[in-house]
Coordinates of C-alpha atoms in Angstrom, one line a residue:
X1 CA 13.9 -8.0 -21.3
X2 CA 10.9 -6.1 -21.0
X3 CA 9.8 -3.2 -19.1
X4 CA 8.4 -5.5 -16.3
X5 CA 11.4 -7.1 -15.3
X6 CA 13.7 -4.3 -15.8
X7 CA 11.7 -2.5 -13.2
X8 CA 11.7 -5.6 -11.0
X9 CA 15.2 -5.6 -11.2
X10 CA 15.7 -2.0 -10.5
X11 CA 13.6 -2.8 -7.3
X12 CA 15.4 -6.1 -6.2
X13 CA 18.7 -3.5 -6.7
X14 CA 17.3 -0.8 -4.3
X15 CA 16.2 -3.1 -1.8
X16 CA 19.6 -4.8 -1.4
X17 CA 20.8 -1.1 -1.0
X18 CA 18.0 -0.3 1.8
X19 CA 19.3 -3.7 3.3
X20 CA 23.3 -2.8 3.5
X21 CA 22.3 0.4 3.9
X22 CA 19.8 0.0 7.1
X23 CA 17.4 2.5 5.5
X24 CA 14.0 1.4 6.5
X25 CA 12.2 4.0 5.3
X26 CA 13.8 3.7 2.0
X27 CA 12.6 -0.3 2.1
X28 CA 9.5 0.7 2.8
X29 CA 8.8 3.1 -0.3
X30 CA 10.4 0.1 -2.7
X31 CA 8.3 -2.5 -1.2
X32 CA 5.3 -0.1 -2.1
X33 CA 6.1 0.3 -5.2
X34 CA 6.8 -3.1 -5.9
X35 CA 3.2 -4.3 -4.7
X36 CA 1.7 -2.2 -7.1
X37 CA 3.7 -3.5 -10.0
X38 CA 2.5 -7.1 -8.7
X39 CA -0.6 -5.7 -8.4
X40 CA -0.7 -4.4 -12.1
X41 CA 0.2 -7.9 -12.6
X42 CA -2.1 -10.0 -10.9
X43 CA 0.0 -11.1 -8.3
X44 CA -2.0 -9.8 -5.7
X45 CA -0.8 -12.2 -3.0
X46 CA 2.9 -11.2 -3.4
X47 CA 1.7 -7.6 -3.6
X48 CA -0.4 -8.1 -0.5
X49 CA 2.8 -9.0 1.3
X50 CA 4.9 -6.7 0.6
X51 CA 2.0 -4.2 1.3
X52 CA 1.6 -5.7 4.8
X53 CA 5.4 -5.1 5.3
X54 CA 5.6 -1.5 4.0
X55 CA 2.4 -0.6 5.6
X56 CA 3.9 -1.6 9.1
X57 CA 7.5 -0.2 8.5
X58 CA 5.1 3.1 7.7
X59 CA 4.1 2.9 11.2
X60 CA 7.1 2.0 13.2
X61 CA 8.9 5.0 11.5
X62 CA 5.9 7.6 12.1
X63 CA 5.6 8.1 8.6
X64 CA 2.2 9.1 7.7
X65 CA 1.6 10.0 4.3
X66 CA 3.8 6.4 3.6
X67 CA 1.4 4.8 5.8
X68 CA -1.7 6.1 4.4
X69 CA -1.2 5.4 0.6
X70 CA 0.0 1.6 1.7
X71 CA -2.7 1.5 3.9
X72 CA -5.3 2.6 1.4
X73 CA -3.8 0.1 -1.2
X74 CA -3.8 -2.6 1.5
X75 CA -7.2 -2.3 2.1
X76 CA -8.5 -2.8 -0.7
X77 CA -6.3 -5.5 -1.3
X78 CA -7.7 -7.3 1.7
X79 CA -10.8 -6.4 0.8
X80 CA -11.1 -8.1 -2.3
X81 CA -9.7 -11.6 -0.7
X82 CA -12.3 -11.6 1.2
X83 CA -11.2 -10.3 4.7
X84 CA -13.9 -7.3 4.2
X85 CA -13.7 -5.5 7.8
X86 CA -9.4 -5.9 7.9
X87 CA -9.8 -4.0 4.8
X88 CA -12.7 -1.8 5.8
X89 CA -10.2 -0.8 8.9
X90 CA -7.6 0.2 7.0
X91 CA -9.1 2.0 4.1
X92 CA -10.6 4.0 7.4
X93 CA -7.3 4.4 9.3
X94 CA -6.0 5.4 6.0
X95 CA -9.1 8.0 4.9
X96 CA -8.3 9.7 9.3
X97 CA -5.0 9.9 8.1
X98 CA -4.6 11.9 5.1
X99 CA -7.3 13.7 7.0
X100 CA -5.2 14.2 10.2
X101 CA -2.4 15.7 7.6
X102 CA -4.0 17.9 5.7
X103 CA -4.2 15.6 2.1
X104 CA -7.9 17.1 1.4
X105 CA -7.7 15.5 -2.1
X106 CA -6.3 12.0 -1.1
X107 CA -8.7 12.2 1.8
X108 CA -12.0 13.1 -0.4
X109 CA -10.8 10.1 -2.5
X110 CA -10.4 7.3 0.2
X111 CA -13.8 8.8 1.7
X112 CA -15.3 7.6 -1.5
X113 CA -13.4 4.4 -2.1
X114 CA -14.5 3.7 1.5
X115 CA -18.1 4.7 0.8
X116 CA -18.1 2.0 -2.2
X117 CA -16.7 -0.6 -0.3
X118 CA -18.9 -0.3 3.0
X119 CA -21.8 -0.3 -0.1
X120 CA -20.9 -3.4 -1.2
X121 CA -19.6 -5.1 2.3
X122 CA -23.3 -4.3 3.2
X123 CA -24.6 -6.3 0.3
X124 CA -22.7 -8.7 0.5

């Protein structure tokens, strides 16, 4: 098996965990990190789900930094399907939020991932 699915399978385990376990915070972090495997795969519509769900079990728990990097990853995600202001909205929720918490660095990054994609939305 290659390194791909051994992860994959590593995930599938922890989430059945998270499941019996009712840790949704837990769920939330694995789903994250399972949308950017897909992601590094090209599945970007199974990642985009699983970003969708992490992103809102971010929110319901009040975790911010969780919700942030999910919602900056969502964004972009949404962005390049073509639903440009959903993604514009949450790259910006994402870029007041690692603002709101004091992540200078992450925020000084998602202000210039935003700045890129409101460049190109406007061209578009």
């Amino acid at each position: 098996m290659d390194q791909s699915a051994d992860l994959k399978a590593e995930y599938e385990n922890r989430l059945k965990e998270c499941e019996k376990n009712g840790d949704s915070r837990g769920k939330a972090e694995t789903l994250y990190e399972m949308a950017k495997l897909e992601i590094s795969e090209g599945n970007q519509e199974q990642a985009l789900l699983m970003l969708m769900e992490a992103y809102s079990r971010f929110q319901k728990l009040g975790e911010s930094k969780g919700h942030c990097f999910a919602g900056e990853l969502l964004g972009q995600l949404l962005f390049v399907s073509g639903n440009i202001q959903d993604g514009l909205a949450v790259v910006r929720e994402s870029f007041r939020g690692f603002t709101e918490i004091g992540m200078t660095e992450e925020a000084e990054k998602t202000g210039q991932l935003l700045a890129v994609m409101e460049e190109h939305a406007e061209g578009q």
